[in-house]
XYZ file of C-alpha atoms in Angstrom:
493
model
C 114.844 61.552 91.073
C 116.734 64.656 89.432
C 116.500 67.769 91.543
C 113.713 70.108 90.234
C 114.781 73.269 88.614
C 114.358 76.278 90.641
C 113.427 79.835 89.498
C 112.792 83.156 91.442
C 110.563 85.837 90.099
C 111.813 89.537 91.085
C 109.167 91.978 90.361
C 109.501 95.685 89.696
C 107.110 98.430 88.786
C 103.285 98.446 88.834
C 100.564 96.058 89.966
C 100.153 94.960 86.330
C 103.529 93.697 86.363
C 102.784 91.813 89.681
C 100.083 89.951 87.779
C 102.040 89.161 84.955
C 104.770 87.550 87.213
C 102.039 85.414 88.698
C 101.053 84.315 85.352
C 104.763 83.427 84.425
C 104.934 81.622 87.889
C 101.909 79.442 86.946
C 103.304 78.634 83.619
C 106.602 77.551 84.927
C 104.942 75.529 88.011
C 102.750 73.667 85.700
C 105.934 72.701 83.574
C 107.746 71.472 86.557
C 109.874 74.434 88.055
C 110.202 74.659 91.723
C 109.432 78.496 92.520
C 111.694 79.865 95.228
C 111.477 83.252 96.915
C 115.054 84.388 96.734
C 117.342 84.691 93.890
C 120.151 83.251 95.583
C 118.404 79.993 95.878
C 117.279 79.817 92.217
C 118.987 78.088 89.241
C 117.405 81.088 87.307
C 116.639 84.465 88.220
C 113.823 86.180 86.397
C 113.643 89.990 86.673
C 110.374 91.422 85.577
C 111.356 94.851 84.586
C 109.651 98.320 84.302
C 110.128 100.833 81.274
C 107.956 103.546 82.130
C 110.261 106.309 83.163
C 114.138 106.698 83.681
C 114.156 106.026 87.507
C 112.192 102.712 86.930
C 114.524 101.694 84.203
C 117.482 102.346 86.352
C 115.912 100.300 89.177
C 115.323 97.527 86.603
C 118.735 97.701 85.614
C 120.157 97.772 89.192
C 117.913 94.681 89.852
C 119.562 92.883 86.942
C 123.075 93.512 87.859
C 122.297 92.703 91.517
C 120.982 89.200 90.599
C 123.800 88.833 88.142
C 126.541 89.138 90.987
C 125.234 85.944 92.528
C 126.132 83.849 89.543
C 129.371 82.029 90.524
C 128.813 82.385 94.204
C 125.947 79.912 94.664
C 123.296 78.144 93.019
C 122.289 81.038 90.388
C 123.209 80.237 86.976
C 121.418 82.391 84.685
C 119.778 85.990 85.038
C 116.941 86.721 82.577
C 114.994 90.046 81.820
C 111.314 89.968 80.955
C 108.438 92.608 81.292
C 108.276 96.269 79.911
C 111.883 97.150 79.740
C 112.626 94.008 77.906
C 109.837 94.299 75.519
C 110.437 97.860 74.898
C 114.074 97.526 74.097
C 114.865 93.998 73.277
C 118.207 93.460 71.371
C 119.384 96.904 72.589
C 119.001 96.098 75.946
C 120.788 92.651 75.506
C 123.675 94.502 73.896
C 124.042 97.085 76.722
C 123.739 94.771 79.563
C 125.656 91.681 78.778
C 125.351 90.617 82.392
C 121.824 89.256 81.655
C 121.649 85.835 79.981
C 118.491 86.454 78.338
C 116.268 89.165 77.296
C 112.620 87.761 76.779
C 109.642 89.812 75.084
C 106.015 89.318 75.679
C 105.854 86.926 72.865
C 108.115 84.430 74.943
C 105.778 84.122 77.732
C 103.832 81.337 76.407
C 107.056 79.296 76.116
C 108.702 80.700 79.091
C 109.695 77.329 80.323
C 111.349 76.189 77.214
C 113.145 79.631 76.902
C 114.447 79.368 80.443
C 115.836 75.847 79.948
C 117.489 76.735 76.787
C 119.357 79.604 78.563
C 120.000 77.261 81.473
C 121.619 74.797 79.209
C 123.918 77.416 77.770
C 122.039 77.935 74.710
C 121.149 81.607 73.092
C 117.898 82.830 72.785
C 118.179 85.778 70.167
C 116.469 88.676 71.805
C 113.408 90.538 69.501
C 113.728 93.661 67.894
C 110.916 95.710 69.320
C 108.012 96.674 67.338
C 105.100 98.897 67.969
C 102.489 96.466 69.389
C 99.613 98.948 68.694
C 99.829 97.554 65.205
C 99.131 93.901 66.206
C 95.518 94.445 66.854
C 92.721 96.010 64.513
C 92.024 99.754 64.895
C 88.415 99.096 65.411
C 88.069 98.158 69.093
C 85.025 95.662 68.198
C 87.423 93.724 65.972
C 90.028 93.177 68.396
C 88.466 90.197 70.502
C 88.836 87.634 67.675
C 92.164 88.923 66.466
C 93.555 88.947 70.024
C 93.486 85.147 70.255
C 96.631 85.337 67.867
C 98.481 87.779 69.939
C 100.429 87.436 73.313
C 98.945 89.592 75.638
C 100.371 89.285 79.265
C 97.325 88.154 81.588
C 95.072 86.927 78.732
C 96.898 83.842 78.303
C 95.371 80.511 76.884
C 92.238 79.071 78.532
C 93.575 75.628 79.191
C 94.563 74.683 82.676
C 96.683 71.798 83.561
C 94.738 69.477 85.773
C 94.989 69.776 89.436
C 96.859 73.110 89.210
C 93.745 75.237 89.977
C 90.259 74.413 91.113
C 87.620 74.172 88.506
C 86.302 77.634 89.643
C 89.326 79.223 87.607
C 91.213 81.004 86.647
C 90.892 80.394 82.962
C 93.195 83.020 81.440
C 95.624 83.705 83.000
C 97.046 80.593 84.311
C 98.394 82.015 87.698
C 100.156 81.158 90.768
C 100.280 83.301 93.845
C 103.787 84.385 94.917
C 103.032 85.704 98.384
C 100.331 85.139 101.135
C 98.883 88.616 100.967
C 95.121 89.170 101.615
C 94.976 91.620 98.611
C 95.725 90.719 94.813
C 95.372 92.494 91.692
C 93.274 91.305 88.861
C 93.783 92.399 85.191
C 90.773 94.018 83.668
C 92.251 94.695 80.244
C 95.538 95.458 78.724
C 96.838 98.266 76.422
C 95.879 101.803 75.792
C 94.025 103.767 72.961
C 94.765 107.205 74.291
C 97.897 109.097 72.656
C 99.162 111.144 75.835
C 102.234 112.839 74.337
C 104.364 112.093 77.164
C 103.507 108.471 77.453
C 105.227 105.654 75.725
C 103.281 102.656 77.179
C 100.812 101.932 74.279
C 103.719 101.370 72.094
C 104.977 98.226 73.923
C 101.867 97.255 75.735
C 99.772 97.598 72.575
C 96.163 98.795 71.820
C 93.383 98.322 74.559
C 91.859 95.074 74.925
C 89.105 94.030 77.429
C 89.157 90.442 79.277
C 85.984 88.952 79.225
C 83.751 89.263 82.296
C 83.590 85.529 82.915
C 87.523 85.245 83.116
C 87.509 88.154 85.499
C 84.893 86.607 87.654
C 86.711 83.139 87.586
C 89.922 84.350 88.536
C 88.413 86.406 91.335
C 86.642 83.315 92.563
C 90.004 81.522 92.474
C 91.583 84.176 94.320
C 89.314 83.995 97.005
C 89.963 80.384 97.242
C 93.279 81.231 98.104
C 92.330 83.333 100.946
C 92.493 86.754 98.947
C 90.160 89.316 100.664
C 90.482 92.482 98.404
C 91.048 92.348 94.818
C 92.003 95.495 92.791
C 91.237 95.928 89.202
C 93.934 96.957 87.115
C 94.714 97.877 83.527
C 96.068 100.865 81.673
C 92.578 102.456 81.598
C 89.848 100.995 83.345
C 87.174 103.273 82.539
C 87.402 101.896 78.873
C 86.523 98.432 79.952
C 84.048 96.646 77.585
C 84.416 99.195 74.468
C 85.868 96.351 72.380
C 83.029 94.016 73.938
C 80.183 96.319 72.476
C 79.351 97.666 76.156
C 81.217 100.519 77.397
C 79.141 100.299 80.547
C 80.276 96.733 81.181
C 82.209 97.620 84.427
C 78.854 99.013 85.962
C 77.459 95.489 85.682
C 80.610 93.527 86.486
C 81.346 95.248 89.892
C 78.402 93.977 91.634
C 79.063 90.530 90.464
C 82.703 90.708 91.877
C 81.461 92.106 95.109
C 79.144 88.986 95.532
C 81.951 86.602 95.198
C 82.121 84.449 98.235
C 85.126 85.548 100.580
C 85.777 88.886 98.877
C 85.398 91.726 101.269
C 86.408 94.607 99.237
C 86.843 95.216 95.346
C 88.811 98.366 94.451
C 88.940 99.835 90.789
C 92.389 101.643 89.836
C 93.460 103.607 86.687
C 90.453 105.919 85.845
C 90.599 108.456 83.421
C 88.642 111.727 84.169
C 87.605 112.543 80.736
C 86.009 109.011 80.555
C 84.049 109.002 83.897
C 80.358 108.485 83.630
C 77.524 109.064 85.893
C 76.381 105.342 86.007
C 80.304 104.296 86.981
C 80.192 106.954 89.651
C 76.829 105.800 91.019
C 78.222 102.197 91.254
C 81.468 103.018 92.745
C 79.839 105.125 95.478
C 76.949 102.858 96.174
C 77.532 99.137 95.804
C 78.270 97.156 98.899
C 82.009 95.783 99.322
C 83.043 98.068 96.397
C 85.466 100.777 97.639
C 84.379 104.488 96.921
C 87.740 104.960 95.568
C 88.793 106.986 92.823
C 92.453 106.800 91.291
C 92.050 109.806 88.723
C 94.832 110.412 86.396
C 94.387 114.044 86.200
C 98.243 114.743 85.397
C 97.724 118.463 85.398
C 95.089 121.089 85.527
C 95.906 124.172 83.590
C 94.109 123.798 80.012
C 97.012 124.639 77.916
C 99.390 122.144 79.487
C 96.535 119.487 79.200
C 96.179 120.209 75.490
C 99.771 119.719 74.950
C 99.677 116.497 76.748
C 96.757 115.417 74.465
C 94.422 115.152 77.437
C 91.135 116.956 78.294
C 89.981 118.886 81.253
C 90.768 121.808 83.387
C 90.626 123.125 86.930
C 86.882 123.828 87.370
C 85.746 120.605 85.560
C 88.054 118.344 87.633
C 86.561 120.128 91.010
C 83.255 119.756 89.749
C 83.838 116.124 89.011
C 85.161 115.793 92.785
C 82.092 117.509 94.170
C 79.705 114.908 92.268
C 81.540 112.002 93.909
C 81.751 113.512 97.210
C 78.166 114.392 96.779
C 77.417 110.719 96.794
C 80.056 109.446 98.912
C 81.453 112.094 101.405
C 84.232 109.706 102.521
C 85.296 108.675 99.257
C 89.099 108.285 98.592
C 90.720 110.092 95.608
C 94.374 109.920 94.530
C 96.120 111.187 91.230
C 99.631 111.765 89.878
C 100.823 115.111 88.315
C 103.552 115.880 85.955
C 105.540 119.323 86.485
C 107.912 121.029 84.241
C 106.182 119.818 80.972
C 107.399 121.650 77.980
C 105.785 125.122 77.777
C 104.391 125.001 81.291
C 104.407 128.835 82.438
C 104.345 130.230 85.936
C 100.621 130.528 85.366
C 100.010 127.102 84.562
C 101.902 126.167 87.623
C 99.778 128.448 89.731
C 96.552 127.182 88.191
C 97.780 123.396 89.294
C 98.446 124.761 92.741
C 94.879 126.199 92.744
C 93.612 122.745 91.904
C 95.655 121.023 94.523
C 94.498 123.510 97.318
C 90.904 122.760 96.397
C 90.815 119.266 95.416
C 91.432 117.506 99.130
C 92.971 114.613 97.621
C 94.272 111.637 99.852
C 97.406 110.639 98.025
C 99.344 112.735 95.474
C 102.223 111.596 93.308
C 104.345 114.289 91.650
C 106.885 113.736 88.711
C 109.153 116.030 87.181
C 109.043 115.946 83.348
C 111.730 114.322 81.351
C 111.665 113.059 77.860
C 110.780 109.678 76.935
C 112.156 108.426 73.582
C 109.412 107.566 71.052
C 106.922 110.027 72.431
C 105.483 113.175 70.921
C 106.577 115.457 73.770
C 110.163 114.370 73.340
C 110.070 116.217 69.948
C 108.573 119.488 71.474
C 110.939 122.573 71.200
C 109.888 124.637 74.318
C 111.658 122.554 77.102
C 112.272 123.824 80.294
C 115.899 123.652 81.963
C 116.516 120.786 84.191
C 116.936 122.964 87.237
C 113.619 124.757 86.543
C 111.717 121.272 86.617
C 113.753 120.187 89.525
C 112.781 123.395 91.307
C 108.958 123.019 90.381
C 109.166 119.225 91.345
C 110.502 120.004 94.871
C 107.683 122.932 95.354
C 104.795 120.969 94.518
C 106.004 117.795 96.215
C 106.160 119.967 99.309
C 102.666 121.344 98.782
C 101.490 117.758 98.268
C 102.797 116.409 101.311
C 101.275 119.188 103.422
C 97.909 118.767 101.435
C 97.592 114.922 102.179
C 98.585 115.255 105.715
C 95.627 118.039 106.020
C 93.444 115.689 104.207
C 94.223 112.894 106.804
C 93.472 115.157 109.694
C 89.971 115.856 107.929
C 89.286 111.895 108.505
C 89.660 112.157 112.310
C 86.280 110.936 113.670
C 85.293 109.148 110.803
C 84.425 105.429 110.939
C 86.680 103.211 108.738
C 86.731 99.601 107.764
C 90.303 98.290 107.752
C 91.639 95.187 106.136
C 94.521 93.818 108.442
C 97.614 93.244 106.364
C 100.375 93.115 108.941
C 100.870 91.982 112.447
C 104.060 92.382 114.561
C 104.455 92.231 118.281
C 106.645 95.404 118.138
C 105.554 97.617 115.242
C 101.624 96.770 116.037
C 98.760 95.987 113.778
C 98.646 97.646 110.319
C 95.962 97.881 107.585
C 94.113 99.910 104.848
C 90.915 101.527 104.910
C 88.840 101.896 101.902
C 90.215 104.985 100.699
C 93.936 103.595 100.711
C 95.101 101.426 97.723
C 98.346 98.855 98.373
C 101.662 100.624 98.402
C 100.585 104.107 97.296
C 97.804 105.721 99.740
C 99.300 105.050 103.304
C 98.019 102.952 106.024
C 96.208 102.634 109.292
C 97.522 101.553 112.698
C 95.210 99.842 114.810
C 95.502 100.480 118.428
C 94.739 98.493 121.287
C 95.858 95.429 119.395
C 98.743 93.375 120.091
C 100.517 90.607 117.984
C 99.677 86.932 118.606
C 97.371 84.132 117.629
C 94.285 86.366 118.352
C 94.969 89.122 115.472
C 94.500 87.633 111.960
C 95.838 89.102 108.741
C 92.991 89.487 106.191
C 90.390 90.433 108.951
C 88.295 93.480 108.024
C 87.942 95.653 111.276
C 85.681 98.578 111.787
C 87.395 101.438 113.589
C 87.277 105.066 114.519
C 89.903 107.481 113.387
C 91.734 109.066 116.294
C 94.833 110.498 114.973
C 97.157 110.868 111.967
C 100.793 110.546 111.291
C 101.227 112.367 108.095
C 99.225 110.524 105.525
C 98.628 107.621 107.735
C 95.661 107.251 110.091
C 95.525 105.805 113.765
C 92.465 104.252 114.443
C 90.558 102.293 117.490
C 88.506 99.376 116.809
C 84.872 100.088 117.728
C 83.463 98.216 120.754
C 81.830 95.187 119.575
C 84.015 94.572 116.629
C 86.628 91.923 116.672
C 89.480 90.230 114.512
C 89.441 87.217 116.643
C 88.198 83.798 115.688
C 87.246 82.345 112.442
C 83.932 84.240 112.310
C 83.967 86.656 115.154
C 82.743 90.155 114.502
C 81.263 89.043 111.090
């Protein structure tokens, strides 16, 4: 019997890319490829790139070059780029990076096995010329679902499952294979974005907004629960728009309780919320539904009205603070995170002071700060009133220091709170770590559970009730409450 072809998937960027990698893994495994963890052990290394900002692009290029260095020194014969950077640049990336043996766009995903085999056999796959993917779907959201069947959208693949690959409960789209044993998994709620923020190029290569059908999201969640997943995180470019192309902008409010009732799921988290689209009903569901985390990943970006208008966004400091007051009036322990851009073209000292005013009053649990840089193809790149790079860097450093101080203060406010911690790692030396409801994976800090030691008794995937007794920066230290346990299959449940 011939040796099976092997492939490794290296994923960069956001949680949406992680879902796309697991779709590619499912397709490849269904066609007979053996998935391996390390690129050095693979015939083909597939790098799922990020094309969001310059730093992410550099990381993607570095990962491609690192994988390429493996060729000729072991098993690795080919390195292939997929993902956002590959889609966004296509032929340009292939010409600039000859070390990559192939550059595949989203349209290649349904034929990923054939494409990799061609490249592995020494053939050439001609990279695509990038196009504006917003033009692939109708302008009217309600006309997109039928048209979407003819457009390749990562995470919205065909419904046909090879027999035996996954249980009957799902998933239907996308075909998916887990790449790690984490008790947390992301689920795509939608893809694309209809907003036209002047600094963002994502809609041009991810396309217009299109929702997945609720039944597909439920089926995939049931399947993930059968794989041992305890927490799902709903991801898309804009979750607050979910359902608008299905005829019901309030569809998320009815879907969340159904997801929370899936057997085995302990927590449902929603990410990527637009402040201007937040609805009273959605806030109610997020703050009152059992097993749905009162967690608000709100994309503020700035709070000075003039800067927001230049960004093609809406709101101001006072309106944003009113929104936070409404959320905390319903759920005082709610978690809130956001990202901000400083040094945007035309940003004045007064604008920066207004952002500081917002940050000082917002009590955010996690803050990401980015210095503005031009993104080709965006409206903001054409603006004339650009700030000097050293001014942008100075403002970035200043707001970053303030953000670090503020999130540490917010963590200290949580001392004495009771939190429910999902155990994610157990180590005899490092201890037992997990996350509370206000902490999303990778971005928002973690909780060290004291009084627990590594060994058979401590299980990854356990939900532990604990009291916060201290902080370490943004991270919390908590003691399990008497009567709660992570021991045994059903202990403490």
